[in-house]
Short mmCIF file of C-alpha atoms in Angstrom, two decimals:
data_model
loop_
_atom_site.label_atom_id
_atom_site.label_comp_id
_atom_site.label_asym_id
_atom_site.label_seq_id
_atom_site.Cartn_x
_atom_site.Cartn_y
_atom_site.Cartn_z
CA MET C 1 37.99 -10.33 29.46
CA GLY C 2 34.61 -9.92 31.03
CA ALA C 3 31.55 -9.77 28.92
CA SER C 4 30.37 -6.30 27.99
CA PRO C 5 27.24 -5.25 29.87
CA PHE C 6 24.13 -5.43 27.77
CA VAL C 7 22.82 -1.99 26.94
CA SER C 8 19.24 -1.93 25.81
CA PRO C 9 18.57 0.38 22.89
CA THR C 10 16.82 3.63 23.65
CA PRO C 11 13.21 3.17 22.59
CA THR C 12 12.01 5.43 19.82
CA PRO C 13 9.38 7.78 21.21
CA PRO C 14 6.00 7.63 19.50
CA PRO C 15 5.50 10.38 16.92
CA LEU C 16 3.67 13.60 17.66
CA GLN C 17 0.81 14.37 15.34
CA PRO C 18 1.96 17.63 13.67
CA PHE C 19 -1.57 19.07 13.40
CA THR C 20 -2.65 18.46 17.01
CA GLY C 21 0.54 17.95 19.03
CA ARG C 22 -0.80 14.73 20.47
CA THR C 23 1.07 11.43 20.65
CA VAL C 24 -0.01 8.94 17.99
CA SER C 25 1.03 5.41 17.08
CA ALA C 26 1.71 6.40 13.47
CA LEU C 27 1.21 9.28 11.08
CA LYS C 28 -1.74 8.78 8.75
CA PRO C 29 -2.87 10.13 5.35
CA VAL C 30 -4.39 13.59 5.08
CA LEU C 31 -7.95 14.19 3.92
CA VAL C 32 -9.28 17.69 3.30
CA VAL C 33 -13.05 18.22 3.01
CA LYS C 34 -15.02 21.35 2.14
CA ILE C 35 -17.95 21.81 4.52
CA GLU C 36 -21.02 24.04 4.45
CA ASN C 37 -21.09 26.76 7.08
CA THR C 38 -24.41 28.58 6.84
CA HIS C 39 -27.51 28.09 8.99
CA ALA C 40 -29.21 26.10 6.21
CA GLY C 41 -26.48 23.44 6.29
CA LYS C 42 -26.29 22.95 10.03
CA PRO C 43 -25.78 20.94 12.11
CA GLN C 44 -22.52 19.75 10.58
CA MET C 45 -21.38 16.18 11.04
CA GLY C 46 -17.82 14.96 11.54
CA LEU C 47 -16.29 18.37 12.14
CA ARG C 48 -15.47 17.55 15.75
CA SER C 49 -13.05 14.86 14.54
CA ALA C 50 -11.03 17.25 12.36
CA ASP C 51 -7.45 18.09 13.31
CA ILE C 52 -7.65 21.55 11.74
CA VAL C 53 -10.62 23.68 10.71
CA TYR C 54 -9.97 26.60 8.36
CA VAL C 55 -12.57 29.36 8.07
CA GLU C 56 -12.50 31.06 4.66
CA GLN C 57 -14.50 33.91 3.18
CA VAL C 58 -16.54 33.08 0.08
CA GLU C 59 -19.01 34.95 -2.13
CA GLY C 60 -21.48 37.36 -0.58
CA GLY C 61 -19.33 37.88 2.50
CA LEU C 62 -20.25 34.43 3.85
CA THR C 63 -17.84 31.72 4.99
CA ARG C 64 -17.10 28.08 4.28
CA LEU C 65 -14.98 25.59 6.18
CA MET C 66 -12.04 23.51 5.05
CA ALA C 67 -11.63 20.62 7.49
CA VAL C 68 -8.39 18.64 7.66
CA PHE C 69 -8.57 15.04 8.91
CA SER C 70 -5.72 12.67 9.67
CA SER C 71 -5.63 11.58 13.34
CA LYS C 72 -9.11 10.11 13.28
CA LEU C 73 -11.88 9.70 10.75
CA PRO C 74 -15.55 10.22 11.59
CA SER C 75 -18.09 7.82 10.08
CA GLN C 76 -19.63 10.68 8.08
CA VAL C 77 -18.71 14.25 7.25
CA GLY C 78 -20.76 17.04 5.77
CA PRO C 79 -22.65 18.74 4.32
CA VAL C 80 -19.97 18.60 1.63
CA ARG C 81 -19.86 21.65 -0.63
CA SER C 82 -17.83 23.03 -3.51
CA ALA C 83 -14.17 24.05 -3.50
CA ARG C 84 -12.80 27.55 -3.95
CA ILE C 85 -9.59 28.99 -5.38
CA SER C 86 -8.26 29.87 -1.89
CA ASP C 87 -8.29 26.14 -1.04
CA LEU C 88 -5.76 25.46 -3.76
CA HIS C 89 -3.35 27.98 -2.22
CA ILE C 90 -3.62 26.45 1.27
CA ILE C 91 -3.50 22.74 0.35
CA PRO C 92 0.09 22.43 -1.06
CA GLN C 93 1.58 22.63 2.46
CA PHE C 94 0.12 19.16 3.11
CA GLY C 95 2.04 17.56 0.23
CA LYS C 96 -0.52 15.75 -1.90
CA PRO C 97 -3.62 15.13 0.23
CA ALA C 98 -7.05 13.88 -0.81
CA LEU C 99 -9.67 16.60 -1.37
CA GLY C 100 -13.37 15.88 -0.91
CA TYR C 101 -15.76 18.46 -2.36
CA SER C 102 -18.93 18.71 -4.42
CA GLY C 103 -17.72 20.40 -7.58
CA VAL C 104 -16.23 23.69 -8.70
CA GLN C 105 -16.96 26.43 -11.21
CA PRO C 106 -16.14 25.18 -14.73
CA LYS C 107 -13.37 27.78 -15.09
CA MET C 108 -11.66 26.35 -12.02
CA ILE C 109 -11.48 22.73 -13.21
CA PRO C 110 -8.04 23.12 -14.87
CA TYR C 111 -6.67 24.64 -11.64
CA VAL C 112 -7.91 21.69 -9.61
CA LYS C 113 -6.35 19.25 -12.09
CA ARG C 114 -2.98 20.99 -11.77
CA ALA C 115 -3.08 21.22 -7.98
CA PRO C 116 -1.09 18.80 -5.77
CA LEU C 117 -4.06 16.76 -4.58
CA PHE C 118 -6.03 13.58 -5.16
CA ASP C 119 -9.51 14.49 -6.40
CA VAL C 120 -12.10 12.55 -4.41
CA SER C 121 -15.05 14.80 -5.23
CA ASP C 122 -18.57 13.43 -5.65
CA SER C 123 -17.94 13.12 -9.40
CA ALA C 124 -14.55 11.39 -9.01
CA ALA C 125 -15.55 9.10 -6.11
CA PRO C 126 -19.37 8.90 -6.21
CA SER C 127 -19.56 5.71 -4.14
CA ALA C 128 -18.12 7.58 -1.14
CA TYR C 129 -21.06 10.01 -1.05
CA ALA C 130 -24.73 9.76 -0.16
CA ARG C 131 -27.73 12.06 0.08
CA VAL C 132 -29.04 12.09 3.65
CA PRO C 133 -32.82 11.93 4.20
CA GLY C 134 -34.38 14.79 6.11
CA ARG C 135 -32.13 17.44 4.61
CA VAL C 136 -32.71 19.60 1.57
CA ALA C 137 -30.29 19.77 -1.37
CA PRO C 138 -27.60 21.02 -1.66
CA TYR C 139 -27.22 20.63 2.11
CA ASN C 140 -27.81 16.87 2.17
CA LEU C 141 -24.59 15.55 0.60
CA PHE C 142 -22.43 13.65 3.08
CA ALA C 143 -19.31 11.54 2.61
CA SER C 144 -17.55 8.62 4.25
CA PRO C 145 -13.97 9.74 5.01
CA LYS C 146 -12.82 6.11 5.04
CA LYS C 147 -14.18 5.58 1.52
CA LEU C 148 -12.71 8.89 0.34
CA LEU C 149 -9.21 7.89 1.45
CA ALA C 150 -9.68 4.43 -0.07
CA LYS C 151 -9.91 6.24 -3.42
CA ALA C 152 -6.60 8.00 -2.70
CA PRO C 153 -4.25 5.28 -1.39
CA ASP C 154 -1.18 7.42 -2.05
CA ALA C 155 -2.38 10.52 -0.20
CA SER C 156 0.42 12.21 1.74
CA LYS C 157 0.72 11.47 5.43
CA ALA C 158 0.57 14.23 8.03
CA ARG C 159 3.74 16.30 8.14
CA ASP C 160 5.08 19.43 9.80
CA ILE C 161 3.18 22.55 8.69
CA GLY C 162 4.69 24.95 11.20
CA PHE C 163 2.50 24.34 14.26
CA VAL C 164 4.29 24.24 17.63
CA PHE C 165 2.61 22.82 20.74
CA ALA C 166 3.18 23.02 24.49
CA ASP C 167 1.19 21.93 27.51
CA GLU C 168 1.83 25.23 29.27
CA ALA C 169 0.71 28.54 27.84
CA PRO C 170 3.49 31.08 27.29
CA ALA C 171 3.97 34.09 29.51
CA GLY C 172 1.99 37.20 28.70
CA GLY C 173 -1.30 37.27 26.89
CA VAL C 174 -4.45 39.12 27.88
CA PRO C 175 -7.24 37.32 29.76
CA LYS C 176 -10.20 37.02 27.41
CA LYS C 177 -13.66 35.60 28.00
CA ALA C 178 -14.68 35.87 24.34
CA TYR C 179 -13.31 37.06 21.01
CA THR C 180 -15.38 38.01 17.96
CA VAL C 181 -14.29 37.93 14.30
CA ARG C 182 -16.47 39.66 11.72
CA TYR C 183 -16.86 38.98 8.01
CA PRO C 184 -19.07 41.10 5.71
CA ALA C 185 -22.03 38.72 6.20
CA ALA C 186 -20.94 36.40 9.04
CA ARG C 187 -19.82 36.71 12.63
CA PHE C 188 -17.91 34.24 14.82
CA THR C 189 -17.52 34.47 18.58
CA PHE C 190 -15.17 32.15 20.44
CA THR C 191 -16.03 31.90 24.15
CA TRP C 192 -13.65 30.30 26.62
CA SER C 193 -14.97 27.38 28.64
CA GLY C 194 -12.75 26.67 31.62
CA ALA C 195 -14.69 23.48 32.29
CA GLN C 196 -14.14 22.10 28.77
CA LYS C 197 -10.76 23.77 28.18
CA ARG C 198 -12.00 24.84 24.76
CA TRP C 199 -13.11 27.96 22.93
CA LEU C 200 -16.75 27.30 22.08
CA VAL C 201 -17.99 28.50 18.70
CA THR C 202 -20.97 30.78 18.21
CA GLN C 203 -21.85 31.85 14.67
CA ASP C 204 -24.16 34.74 13.87
CA GLY C 205 -25.39 34.76 17.46
CA ALA C 206 -26.29 31.04 17.60
CA LYS C 207 -24.34 28.26 19.29
CA ASP C 208 -22.61 26.10 16.69
CA VAL C 209 -23.95 22.71 17.77
CA ALA C 210 -22.56 19.51 16.23
CA ALA C 211 -24.83 16.83 14.79
CA GLU C 212 -23.16 14.39 17.20
CA GLY C 213 -24.11 16.64 20.12
CA GLY C 214 -22.26 19.33 22.01
CA GLN C 215 -20.97 22.67 20.82
CA GLN C 216 -18.18 23.00 18.27
CA GLY C 217 -14.98 24.29 19.80
CA ALA C 218 -11.21 23.92 20.03
CA PRO C 219 -8.41 24.40 22.57
CA THR C 220 -6.65 26.76 20.15
CA VAL C 221 -8.11 29.36 17.80
CA VAL C 222 -5.78 31.21 15.43
CA ILE C 223 -7.17 34.47 14.08
CA GLN C 224 -4.93 35.17 11.11
CA TRP C 225 -5.38 38.61 9.56
CA VAL C 226 -4.93 38.25 5.80
CA LYS C 227 -5.34 40.34 2.69
CA THR C 228 -8.56 39.42 0.86
CA THR C 229 -8.70 40.30 -2.84
CA ARG C 230 -10.99 39.62 -5.78
CA SER C 231 -10.23 36.48 -7.78
CA GLN C 232 -11.12 35.93 -11.42
CA PHE C 233 -13.96 33.61 -10.40
CA HIS C 234 -17.55 34.55 -9.62
CA ASP C 235 -20.88 32.84 -9.00
CA VAL C 236 -23.99 32.88 -11.21
CA ASN C 237 -25.15 36.07 -9.51
CA GLY C 238 -21.97 37.89 -10.46
CA SER C 239 -20.61 37.89 -6.91
CA TYR C 240 -16.85 37.49 -7.09
CA THR C 241 -15.00 34.78 -5.20
CA PRO C 242 -12.53 36.24 -2.69
CA LEU C 243 -8.91 35.13 -2.81
CA VAL C 244 -7.36 34.85 0.63
CA GLN C 245 -3.64 35.66 0.61
CA THR C 246 -1.97 33.11 2.90
CA VAL C 247 1.60 33.51 1.62
CA GLY C 248 3.65 36.37 3.03
CA LYS C 249 3.65 37.92 6.47
CA GLY C 250 1.06 39.39 8.76
CA THR C 251 -0.29 39.65 12.26
CA GLY C 252 -3.04 38.02 14.23
CA VAL C 253 -4.20 36.68 17.57
CA VAL C 254 -3.88 33.22 19.12
CA LEU C 255 -6.50 32.18 21.66
CA ARG C 256 -5.59 29.48 24.19
CA ASP C 257 -6.16 28.82 27.89
CA GLY C 258 -8.52 31.76 28.29
CA LYS C 259 -6.02 34.29 26.97
CA ALA C 260 -5.38 36.20 23.74
CA TYR C 261 -1.83 36.49 22.43
CA ASN C 262 -0.74 38.86 19.69
CA MET C 263 1.28 36.99 17.09
CA VAL C 264 3.10 37.37 13.79
CA TRP C 265 2.62 34.83 11.01
CA SER C 266 4.91 34.04 8.10
CA ARG C 267 4.66 31.70 5.13
CA SER C 268 7.34 31.89 2.45
CA SER C 269 5.68 29.71 -0.20
CA GLU C 270 2.59 27.61 -0.84
CA ALA C 271 4.60 24.41 -0.45
CA GLU C 272 5.49 25.37 3.10
CA GLY C 273 3.51 25.76 6.29
CA THR C 274 2.99 28.87 8.37
CA THR C 275 5.07 29.84 11.37
CA TYR C 276 3.46 31.72 14.24
CA THR C 277 5.64 33.73 16.62
CA THR C 278 5.13 35.98 19.61
CA ALA C 279 5.91 39.69 19.49
CA ASP C 280 9.50 38.98 20.61
CA GLY C 281 10.07 36.41 17.87
CA GLN C 282 9.64 33.22 19.91
CA PRO C 283 7.50 30.35 18.57
CA MET C 284 3.87 30.73 19.64
CA PRO C 285 2.88 27.36 21.10
CA PHE C 286 -0.66 26.05 20.64
CA ALA C 287 -2.60 23.94 23.11
CA ARG C 288 -2.76 20.28 22.09
CA GLY C 289 -5.85 19.24 20.17
CA GLN C 290 -8.00 20.63 17.39
CA VAL C 291 -6.94 23.98 15.93
CA TRP C 292 -9.25 26.47 14.21
CA VAL C 293 -7.52 28.85 11.79
CA VAL C 294 -9.76 31.81 11.06
CA LEU C 295 -8.59 33.58 7.89
CA ALA C 296 -10.10 37.06 7.90
CA SER C 297 -9.43 40.66 6.99
CA LYS C 298 -8.92 42.88 10.02
CA LYS C 299 -11.56 45.17 8.57
CA PRO C 300 -14.30 43.16 6.80
CA VAL C 301 -14.05 43.54 3.03
CA ALA C 302 -16.15 42.14 0.18
CA PRO C 303 -13.89 42.38 -2.88
#
């Protein structure tokens, strides 16, 4: 009998990073960092390296960012600020990631301890943080993402959270040069740049410029209309902390490739990610790269 022809095994394709849709050599641990988002704390550093940027409403109708890193780590990130109760409802979808932040209200400490995360705050991992000269406290606290993850060696690796990606934009959509989202005391405008293939971020009428240079922006912006209610927590001035409801169903808009697409979002539990579909029920594909998820009430509300 003749020898059987040698059949080479089919090579395993490299994994796709579930947060960006890009090919990577391996999936890496997840680091979540709370970042200041007012004029006093800008320019921000490290945000351009994030895979996902969540915009959340906080006290006084202002906003704060929750940046998710996994694909690549910047040398520094910040200004790092305190965590909020809404963070703890978003984070479980990532498994058990590391969370970098600069403290919480005393009443919230038990909630943080019970949450599925590795605490790498400035009190739990002080060696990973430093005060940067030339900035005023509390806007001068920056962290080393590499050192933060070193304090959480068992942090979960990136996994599917419901995002779907495609090189080509789906049919439909409405051509859009810019889209504005309003909070009670903040305003974001995302302007399409055909040259950069990104939606460039303007906040409160000013370009959101990164400390590394260039304007903040992303190929995909998800405007997710959510219910915003009053939590049990409040600041020293008596202003209550909003609770953003990210479990359930709702509507929104996805911006990609210079167009706006109406979408429906659904998240059945905190342990699961969010699915985004078109009006006819098909998965809504994002452009590959950084994704901004803007969690806002359709009509601004300060609970």
